[in-house]
Short mmCIF file of C-alpha atoms in Angstrom, two decimals:
data_model
loop_
_atom_site.label_atom_id
_atom_site.label_comp_id
_atom_site.label_asym_id
_atom_site.label_seq_id
_atom_site.Cartn_x
_atom_site.Cartn_y
_atom_site.Cartn_z
CA MET A 1 5.95 14.42 30.83
CA ASN A 2 7.56 11.04 31.35
CA ALA A 3 10.25 10.13 28.85
CA PRO A 4 8.94 7.70 26.22
CA ALA A 5 10.23 4.17 26.27
CA ARG A 6 13.20 3.69 23.98
CA ILE A 7 12.89 1.08 21.21
CA ASN A 8 16.27 -0.54 20.66
CA SER A 9 15.48 -2.31 17.39
CA ALA A 10 13.38 -4.95 19.11
CA LEU A 11 13.21 -6.93 15.87
CA ASN A 12 17.00 -6.79 15.47
CA VAL A 13 16.96 -6.62 11.66
CA ARG A 14 18.64 -3.30 10.93
CA ASP A 15 21.86 -4.92 9.75
CA GLN A 16 19.90 -6.84 7.11
CA PHE A 17 19.28 -3.60 5.16
CA PRO A 18 22.50 -2.55 3.41
CA ALA A 19 21.05 0.70 2.01
CA ILE A 20 20.40 2.31 5.41
CA ALA A 21 23.80 1.97 7.05
CA GLY A 22 24.51 5.30 8.76
CA TRP A 23 21.20 6.74 7.62
CA HIS A 24 17.89 7.38 9.39
CA TYR A 25 15.35 6.29 6.80
CA LEU A 26 11.83 7.34 7.81
CA ASP A 27 10.09 7.16 4.43
CA SER A 28 8.91 3.56 4.31
CA ALA A 29 5.32 4.62 3.56
CA ALA A 30 6.62 5.89 0.22
CA THR A 31 8.79 2.87 -0.50
CA ALA A 32 10.40 0.30 1.77
CA GLN A 33 14.09 -0.49 1.81
CA LYS A 34 15.00 -4.06 0.85
CA PRO A 35 16.53 -6.68 3.13
CA GLN A 36 19.55 -8.56 1.83
CA SER A 37 17.51 -11.74 1.30
CA VAL A 38 15.29 -9.94 -1.21
CA ILE A 39 18.28 -8.42 -2.98
CA ASP A 40 19.92 -11.86 -3.15
CA ALA A 41 16.78 -13.48 -4.55
CA ILE A 42 16.53 -10.85 -7.30
CA THR A 43 20.23 -11.16 -8.13
CA GLN A 44 20.04 -14.93 -8.37
CA ALA A 45 16.91 -14.79 -10.49
CA TYR A 46 18.62 -12.56 -13.04
CA SER A 47 22.09 -14.11 -12.91
CA ARG A 48 21.52 -17.88 -12.65
CA ASP A 49 17.84 -18.76 -12.92
CA TYR A 50 16.38 -16.41 -15.50
CA ALA A 51 14.06 -17.66 -18.24
CA THR A 52 10.60 -16.84 -19.55
CA VAL A 53 7.47 -18.21 -17.91
CA HIS A 54 4.37 -20.02 -19.19
CA ARG A 55 5.97 -20.57 -22.60
CA GLY A 56 9.10 -22.68 -22.65
CA VAL A 57 9.15 -26.46 -22.37
CA TYR A 58 12.79 -26.51 -21.33
CA GLU A 59 13.68 -27.15 -17.71
CA ARG A 60 14.74 -23.67 -16.67
CA SER A 61 11.58 -22.12 -18.06
CA ALA A 62 9.53 -24.68 -16.17
CA SER A 63 11.47 -23.88 -12.99
CA MET A 64 10.95 -20.15 -13.40
CA THR A 65 7.26 -20.68 -14.11
CA ASP A 66 7.03 -22.66 -10.88
CA ALA A 67 8.80 -19.83 -9.00
CA TYR A 68 6.44 -17.26 -10.51
CA GLU A 69 3.34 -19.22 -9.51
CA ARG A 70 4.72 -19.96 -6.04
CA SER A 71 5.02 -16.22 -5.58
CA ARG A 72 1.36 -15.83 -6.49
CA ALA A 73 0.45 -18.46 -3.91
CA ALA A 74 2.57 -16.77 -1.22
CA ALA A 75 1.19 -13.30 -1.92
CA SER A 76 -2.41 -14.51 -1.86
CA LYS A 77 -1.86 -16.49 1.33
CA LEU A 78 -0.38 -13.40 3.00
CA ILE A 79 -3.80 -11.72 2.87
CA GLY A 80 -5.92 -14.85 3.31
CA GLY A 81 -6.78 -15.51 -0.33
CA GLN A 82 -6.31 -18.28 -2.86
CA PRO A 83 -3.81 -18.30 -5.75
CA ASP A 84 -6.48 -18.21 -8.47
CA GLU A 85 -7.85 -15.02 -6.90
CA LEU A 86 -4.65 -12.98 -7.20
CA ILE A 87 -3.63 -11.01 -10.28
CA PHE A 88 -0.13 -9.62 -10.70
CA THR A 89 -0.16 -5.98 -11.81
CA ARG A 90 2.46 -3.23 -12.07
CA GLY A 91 1.37 -1.99 -8.67
CA ALA A 92 -1.66 -1.06 -6.59
CA THR A 93 -2.38 1.88 -8.91
CA GLU A 94 -2.81 -0.43 -11.88
CA ALA A 95 -4.85 -2.82 -9.74
CA ILE A 96 -7.38 -0.10 -8.87
CA ASN A 97 -7.46 1.10 -12.49
CA LEU A 98 -8.18 -2.46 -13.60
CA VAL A 99 -11.23 -2.71 -11.37
CA ALA A 100 -12.47 0.78 -12.23
CA ARG A 101 -12.23 0.10 -15.95
CA THR A 102 -13.61 -3.43 -16.12
CA LEU A 103 -16.15 -3.88 -13.32
CA PRO A 104 -19.68 -4.33 -14.72
CA ARG A 105 -21.71 -1.48 -13.25
CA ASN A 106 -25.12 -3.15 -13.27
CA GLY A 107 -26.78 0.23 -13.74
CA ARG A 108 -24.87 1.83 -10.85
CA ASN A 109 -22.58 4.73 -11.67
CA ARG A 110 -21.42 6.07 -8.32
CA VAL A 111 -18.42 5.28 -6.11
CA LEU A 112 -18.08 6.17 -2.44
CA LEU A 113 -14.59 7.28 -1.42
CA SER A 114 -13.25 9.04 1.66
CA SER A 115 -11.57 12.38 2.21
CA LEU A 116 -8.22 10.75 3.03
CA GLU A 117 -7.74 8.68 -0.13
CA HIS A 118 -4.53 8.58 -2.15
CA HIS A 119 -4.93 9.98 -5.65
CA SER A 120 -4.58 6.46 -7.04
CA ASN A 121 -7.91 5.66 -5.38
CA ILE A 122 -9.61 8.79 -6.73
CA VAL A 123 -8.42 9.49 -10.26
CA PRO A 124 -9.03 5.99 -11.73
CA TRP A 125 -12.72 6.19 -10.78
CA GLN A 126 -13.02 9.64 -12.32
CA LEU A 127 -11.33 8.52 -15.53
CA ALA A 128 -13.64 5.52 -15.71
CA GLY A 129 -16.65 7.83 -15.59
CA TYR A 130 -17.93 7.21 -12.06
CA GLU A 131 -19.65 9.92 -10.06
CA VAL A 132 -17.66 10.32 -6.85
CA ASP A 133 -19.06 10.92 -3.38
CA ALA A 134 -16.65 11.60 -0.52
CA VAL A 135 -17.12 10.50 3.09
CA PRO A 136 -15.92 13.03 5.69
CA LEU A 137 -13.48 12.25 8.48
CA THR A 138 -13.81 12.24 12.23
CA SER A 139 -11.97 14.90 14.22
CA ASP A 140 -8.92 12.64 14.68
CA GLY A 141 -8.67 11.70 11.00
CA GLN A 142 -10.59 8.42 10.79
CA ILE A 143 -13.02 7.62 7.99
CA ASP A 144 -16.46 8.41 9.43
CA LEU A 145 -18.30 5.14 8.86
CA ASP A 146 -21.53 6.49 10.33
CA ALA A 147 -21.45 9.12 7.60
CA ALA A 148 -20.56 6.47 5.02
CA GLU A 149 -23.60 4.45 6.01
CA ALA A 150 -25.81 7.53 5.63
CA LEU A 151 -24.32 8.50 2.25
CA LEU A 152 -24.45 5.07 0.63
CA THR A 153 -27.29 4.56 -1.84
CA GLU A 154 -28.48 1.97 -4.32
CA GLU A 155 -26.66 3.97 -7.01
CA HIS A 156 -23.21 3.17 -5.57
CA ARG A 157 -21.43 0.27 -7.22
CA VAL A 158 -18.33 0.40 -5.02
CA ILE A 159 -17.02 1.68 -1.73
CA ALA A 160 -13.26 2.17 -2.14
CA PHE A 161 -11.33 3.01 1.04
CA ALA A 162 -7.74 2.98 2.22
CA HIS A 163 -7.26 0.21 4.78
CA VAL A 164 -4.57 2.42 6.37
CA SER A 165 -4.12 6.09 5.45
CA ASN A 166 -0.78 6.87 3.82
CA VAL A 167 -0.72 10.29 5.53
CA LEU A 168 -2.36 9.84 8.93
CA GLY A 169 -1.88 6.12 9.54
CA SER A 170 -5.60 5.87 10.37
CA ILE A 171 -6.77 2.26 10.47
CA LEU A 172 -10.13 1.54 8.89
CA ASN A 173 -12.66 -0.72 10.56
CA ALA A 174 -12.68 -2.75 7.37
CA LYS A 175 -15.19 -5.34 8.52
CA ARG A 176 -17.77 -2.67 9.26
CA ALA A 177 -17.01 -0.99 5.92
CA ALA A 178 -17.72 -4.30 4.17
CA ASP A 179 -20.98 -4.73 6.05
CA ILE A 180 -22.05 -1.20 5.09
CA ALA A 181 -21.21 -1.78 1.42
CA HIS A 182 -23.02 -5.09 1.23
CA SER A 183 -26.10 -3.73 2.97
CA LYS A 184 -26.89 -1.79 -0.23
CA GLY A 185 -25.48 -4.34 -2.67
CA ALA A 186 -22.25 -2.41 -3.25
CA LEU A 187 -18.76 -3.91 -3.33
CA LEU A 188 -15.81 -3.02 -1.09
CA LEU A 189 -12.37 -2.37 -2.58
CA LEU A 190 -9.58 -1.78 -0.09
CA ASP A 191 -6.33 0.01 -0.87
CA GLY A 192 -4.00 -2.14 1.23
CA CYS A 193 -0.67 -0.52 0.34
CA GLN A 194 0.01 0.70 3.88
CA ALA A 195 -1.78 -2.14 5.68
CA ALA A 196 -0.19 -5.18 4.04
CA PRO A 197 3.37 -4.41 5.31
CA ARG A 198 2.17 -3.49 8.82
CA MET A 199 -0.62 -5.75 10.00
CA ALA A 200 -2.16 -9.15 9.50
CA VAL A 201 -4.87 -9.07 6.83
CA ASP A 202 -7.57 -11.66 6.15
CA VAL A 203 -9.70 -10.58 3.22
CA ARG A 204 -12.27 -13.28 3.85
CA SER A 205 -12.90 -12.46 7.49
CA ILE A 206 -13.09 -8.77 6.53
CA GLY A 207 -15.59 -9.53 3.80
CA ALA A 208 -13.67 -7.53 1.18
CA ASP A 209 -14.44 -7.93 -2.50
CA PHE A 210 -11.17 -6.52 -3.88
CA TYR A 211 -7.82 -5.82 -2.19
CA ALA A 212 -4.89 -4.00 -3.81
CA PHE A 213 -1.32 -3.75 -2.59
CA SER A 214 2.17 -3.17 -3.96
CA ALA A 215 5.40 -5.08 -3.52
CA HIS A 216 7.73 -2.13 -3.07
CA LYS A 217 6.07 -1.02 0.16
CA LEU A 218 6.25 -4.64 1.34
CA TYR A 219 10.10 -4.78 1.29
CA GLY A 220 9.97 -6.11 -2.28
CA PRO A 221 10.84 -4.68 -5.70
CA THR A 222 9.14 -1.91 -7.63
CA GLY A 223 7.09 -2.60 -10.73
CA ILE A 224 4.88 -5.35 -9.36
CA GLY A 225 1.75 -5.39 -7.24
CA CYS A 226 -1.31 -7.46 -6.59
CA LEU A 227 -5.04 -7.33 -7.03
CA TRP A 228 -6.97 -9.87 -5.01
CA GLY A 229 -10.61 -10.35 -5.92
CA ARG A 230 -13.30 -12.85 -5.03
CA ALA A 231 -13.18 -15.59 -7.66
CA GLU A 232 -16.73 -15.07 -8.90
CA LEU A 233 -16.10 -11.34 -9.31
CA LEU A 234 -12.90 -11.89 -11.29
CA GLN A 235 -14.80 -14.26 -13.56
CA SER A 236 -17.24 -11.44 -14.30
CA LEU A 237 -14.54 -8.97 -15.38
CA PRO A 238 -13.63 -8.72 -19.08
CA PRO A 239 -9.98 -8.51 -20.17
CA TRP A 240 -8.45 -5.09 -19.76
CA GLN A 241 -5.39 -5.47 -22.00
CA GLY A 242 -4.86 -7.87 -24.88
CA GLY A 243 -1.77 -9.81 -25.89
CA GLY A 244 0.09 -13.00 -25.31
CA ALA A 245 -0.39 -15.32 -22.34
CA MET A 246 -4.02 -14.35 -21.69
CA ILE A 247 -5.72 -16.02 -24.65
CA GLU A 248 -7.33 -19.38 -25.19
CA LYS A 249 -7.77 -19.14 -28.97
CA VAL A 250 -7.18 -16.37 -31.50
CA THR A 251 -8.61 -16.10 -35.00
CA PHE A 252 -9.16 -13.00 -37.11
CA GLU A 253 -12.85 -13.37 -36.45
CA GLU A 254 -12.85 -14.00 -32.70
CA THR A 255 -10.65 -14.38 -29.65
CA THR A 256 -11.45 -16.30 -26.49
CA PHE A 257 -9.68 -15.78 -23.20
CA LEU A 258 -8.26 -17.80 -20.35
CA ASP A 259 -9.81 -17.84 -16.90
CA PRO A 260 -8.51 -15.45 -14.23
CA PRO A 261 -5.88 -14.64 -13.22
CA ALA A 262 -4.19 -15.29 -16.60
CA ARG A 263 -6.91 -13.30 -18.39
CA PHE A 264 -5.52 -10.11 -16.80
CA GLU A 265 -1.79 -10.71 -17.28
CA ALA A 266 -1.21 -9.94 -20.94
CA GLY A 267 2.36 -10.03 -22.18
CA THR A 268 5.59 -11.04 -20.51
CA PRO A 269 5.20 -10.32 -16.79
CA HIS A 270 7.67 -8.90 -14.28
CA ILE A 271 9.14 -12.36 -13.67
CA VAL A 272 11.97 -11.39 -11.38
CA GLY A 273 9.69 -8.94 -9.60
CA ALA A 274 7.51 -11.88 -8.62
CA VAL A 275 10.56 -13.73 -7.29
CA GLY A 276 11.52 -10.67 -5.25
CA LEU A 277 7.98 -10.34 -3.94
CA HIS A 278 8.03 -13.96 -2.78
CA ALA A 279 11.31 -13.35 -0.95
CA ALA A 280 9.81 -10.28 0.71
CA VAL A 281 6.74 -12.22 1.82
CA ASN A 282 8.99 -14.92 3.26
CA TRP A 283 11.03 -12.31 5.09
CA ILE A 284 7.92 -10.72 6.60
CA GLU A 285 6.46 -14.06 7.62
CA ASN A 286 9.71 -15.07 9.31
CA LEU A 287 9.34 -12.00 11.53
CA SER A 288 5.51 -12.17 11.66
CA LEU A 289 3.21 -9.28 10.92
CA ASP A 290 2.06 -9.28 14.54
CA ALA A 291 5.64 -8.57 15.65
CA ILE A 292 6.05 -5.85 13.03
CA ARG A 293 2.75 -4.27 14.07
CA ALA A 294 3.71 -4.26 17.76
CA HIS A 295 7.15 -2.82 16.96
CA GLU A 296 5.77 -0.01 14.81
CA CYS A 297 3.01 0.80 17.33
CA ALA A 298 5.66 1.25 20.01
CA LEU A 299 7.69 3.50 17.72
CA VAL A 300 4.64 5.61 16.86
CA ALA A 301 3.90 6.08 20.56
CA GLU A 302 7.51 7.06 21.22
CA ALA A 303 7.63 9.45 18.27
CA ARG A 304 4.32 11.14 19.06
CA ALA A 305 5.37 11.61 22.69
CA ALA A 306 8.72 13.07 21.66
CA LEU A 307 7.33 15.39 18.99
CA SER A 308 4.40 16.59 21.08
CA SER A 309 6.87 17.75 23.72
CA ILE A 310 8.45 20.19 21.24
CA ASP A 311 6.81 23.61 21.20
CA GLY A 312 5.51 24.60 17.80
CA VAL A 313 5.13 21.09 16.36
CA THR A 314 1.66 20.08 15.21
CA LEU A 315 0.81 16.39 14.92
CA TYR A 316 -1.91 15.00 12.68
CA GLY A 317 -3.97 11.85 12.81
CA PRO A 318 -5.00 9.46 15.57
CA GLU A 319 -2.86 8.49 18.53
CA ASP A 320 -2.90 4.83 17.45
CA SER A 321 -1.80 5.43 13.87
CA ALA A 322 -0.18 2.51 12.09
CA GLY A 323 3.50 3.18 11.54
CA ILE A 324 3.03 6.76 10.30
CA VAL A 325 3.38 10.15 12.01
CA SER A 326 2.64 13.32 10.04
CA PHE A 327 3.56 16.71 11.46
CA ASN A 328 4.44 20.30 10.74
CA VAL A 329 6.70 22.83 12.43
CA ASP A 330 4.79 26.08 12.90
CA GLY A 331 5.73 28.73 10.37
CA VAL A 332 7.94 26.35 8.36
CA HIS A 333 6.96 24.76 5.06
CA ALA A 334 7.20 20.98 5.14
CA HIS A 335 9.69 21.01 2.27
CA ASP A 336 12.04 23.22 4.28
CA THR A 337 11.64 20.93 7.28
CA ALA A 338 12.50 17.90 5.18
CA THR A 339 15.50 19.60 3.58
CA ILE A 340 17.03 20.47 6.95
CA LEU A 341 16.28 16.97 8.23
CA ASP A 342 18.07 15.57 5.19
CA ASP A 343 21.16 17.58 6.13
CA ALA A 344 20.89 15.88 9.54
CA GLY A 345 20.83 12.42 7.91
CA VAL A 346 17.08 11.89 8.36
CA ALA A 347 14.86 11.04 5.38
CA VAL A 348 11.19 11.99 5.68
CA ARG A 349 8.58 12.67 3.03
CA ALA A 350 7.23 16.19 2.61
CA GLY A 351 4.39 17.44 0.44
CA HIS A 352 0.77 16.57 -0.16
CA HIS A 353 1.56 12.83 -0.29
CA CYS A 354 -0.71 12.36 -3.32
CA ALA A 355 -3.63 13.23 -1.04
CA GLN A 356 -4.58 16.81 -1.89
CA PRO A 357 -8.21 16.51 -0.68
CA LEU A 358 -6.88 15.44 2.71
CA MET A 359 -4.51 18.42 2.82
CA ARG A 360 -7.48 20.70 2.25
CA TRP A 361 -9.34 18.96 5.09
CA LEU A 362 -6.30 19.49 7.36
CA GLY A 363 -6.10 23.14 6.27
CA VAL A 364 -2.46 22.92 5.15
CA GLU A 365 -0.58 22.82 1.87
CA ALA A 366 1.68 19.98 2.96
CA THR A 367 2.95 17.97 5.90
CA ALA A 368 6.17 16.25 6.78
CA ARG A 369 5.75 12.53 7.33
CA ALA A 370 7.89 10.08 9.29
CA SER A 371 7.03 6.47 8.56
CA PHE A 372 8.51 3.45 10.27
CA ALA A 373 9.48 -0.07 9.26
CA ALA A 374 10.71 -3.25 10.87
CA HIS A 375 14.29 -1.89 10.85
CA SER A 376 13.40 1.40 12.58
CA ASP A 377 14.42 2.08 16.17
CA SER A 378 14.76 4.83 18.75
CA SER A 379 17.92 6.18 17.15
CA ASP A 380 15.78 7.25 14.19
CA ILE A 381 13.39 9.12 16.47
CA GLU A 382 16.25 10.76 18.39
CA ALA A 383 17.78 11.93 15.09
CA LEU A 384 14.37 13.21 13.97
CA VAL A 385 13.98 15.23 17.18
CA ARG A 386 17.49 16.69 16.84
CA GLY A 387 16.72 17.64 13.27
CA ILE A 388 13.46 19.35 14.19
CA GLU A 389 15.24 21.30 16.90
CA GLN A 390 17.67 22.45 14.20
CA VAL A 391 14.72 23.47 12.01
CA LYS A 392 13.41 25.62 14.83
CA ARG A 393 16.82 27.19 15.45
CA ILE A 394 17.25 28.11 11.79
CA PHE A 395 13.79 29.64 11.43
CA SER A 396 13.90 31.53 14.69
CA ARG A 397 16.83 33.62 13.54
#
């Protein structure tokens, strides 16, 4: 086998991430490390600029309100939407729960999911009382859209799929998924948590109806995420939570509500989280998602080539996975693999990755998962390989 090409931090951003100095961080699919520009934006927002939003008439409050709304505009533009179509939530989990709980069902009570979904795109539909149907996967771990087309009926209100699998890195043909959904009058919700940091997204050209993603996987802070929805659909959704900032008029007899997105943002929001999200979007756009995608694709190819050359290592998912490589060492539990890798200075995720149905489809209890980011390079892969060789030495004794 020819040696894989070495990726020497083609994006040249590693030194912008203070938390990974001397560390091989390969868990970006769980949460991304933060570049210094995001950290600085959050620090400044708390230390010099902080004030409430949408309430005060004083200058600093007006300035912070402007910053908050500029973040909304930037986050919506990132995925091809408009500011009035984007709701700030606590994360993608809350975004999916919001849709599951508020979407008028129009007599339809079924949702079509896939066998690779994250629990946050399964449990909310169950709790909301939907009947769940699951689409099988192809042999290489892609959502089988031919099967989805055959399974979809007039009883399905929503198709809800991961745009990119958090375990296998499988990339959905989202445009075809939208066409399938709309052919039976269903809506398409995409879980974009793994796609938004890794590839250019245009919700309009896809034909999506809802798109959810989180800031913390996008090099931004935790505690804030986004739900994009087509404007006419958001208008049809009732409020989910009540409180300040989302009302038009309150009396003891009746309350009327503001238009979206304010209708869905009850209470004081994560103000500084929005500032940090805007900084993260700016950082990504300065690099370009196309450059990030190309960089991560090269790293995936290098990692898969290196790991497949090691006897006793099983790889999962498609060859062209997006920034994610899941694997197991034969005879070794993924948790043990990850523990030994940690001793070698390599951070990977191990477990079921909040995707237990997928683990059952793979026939394993857990996998180890290496996931890349803009700051990743060949040194991370070389350290991963050395660590796996150590795993094999320890368990061969």
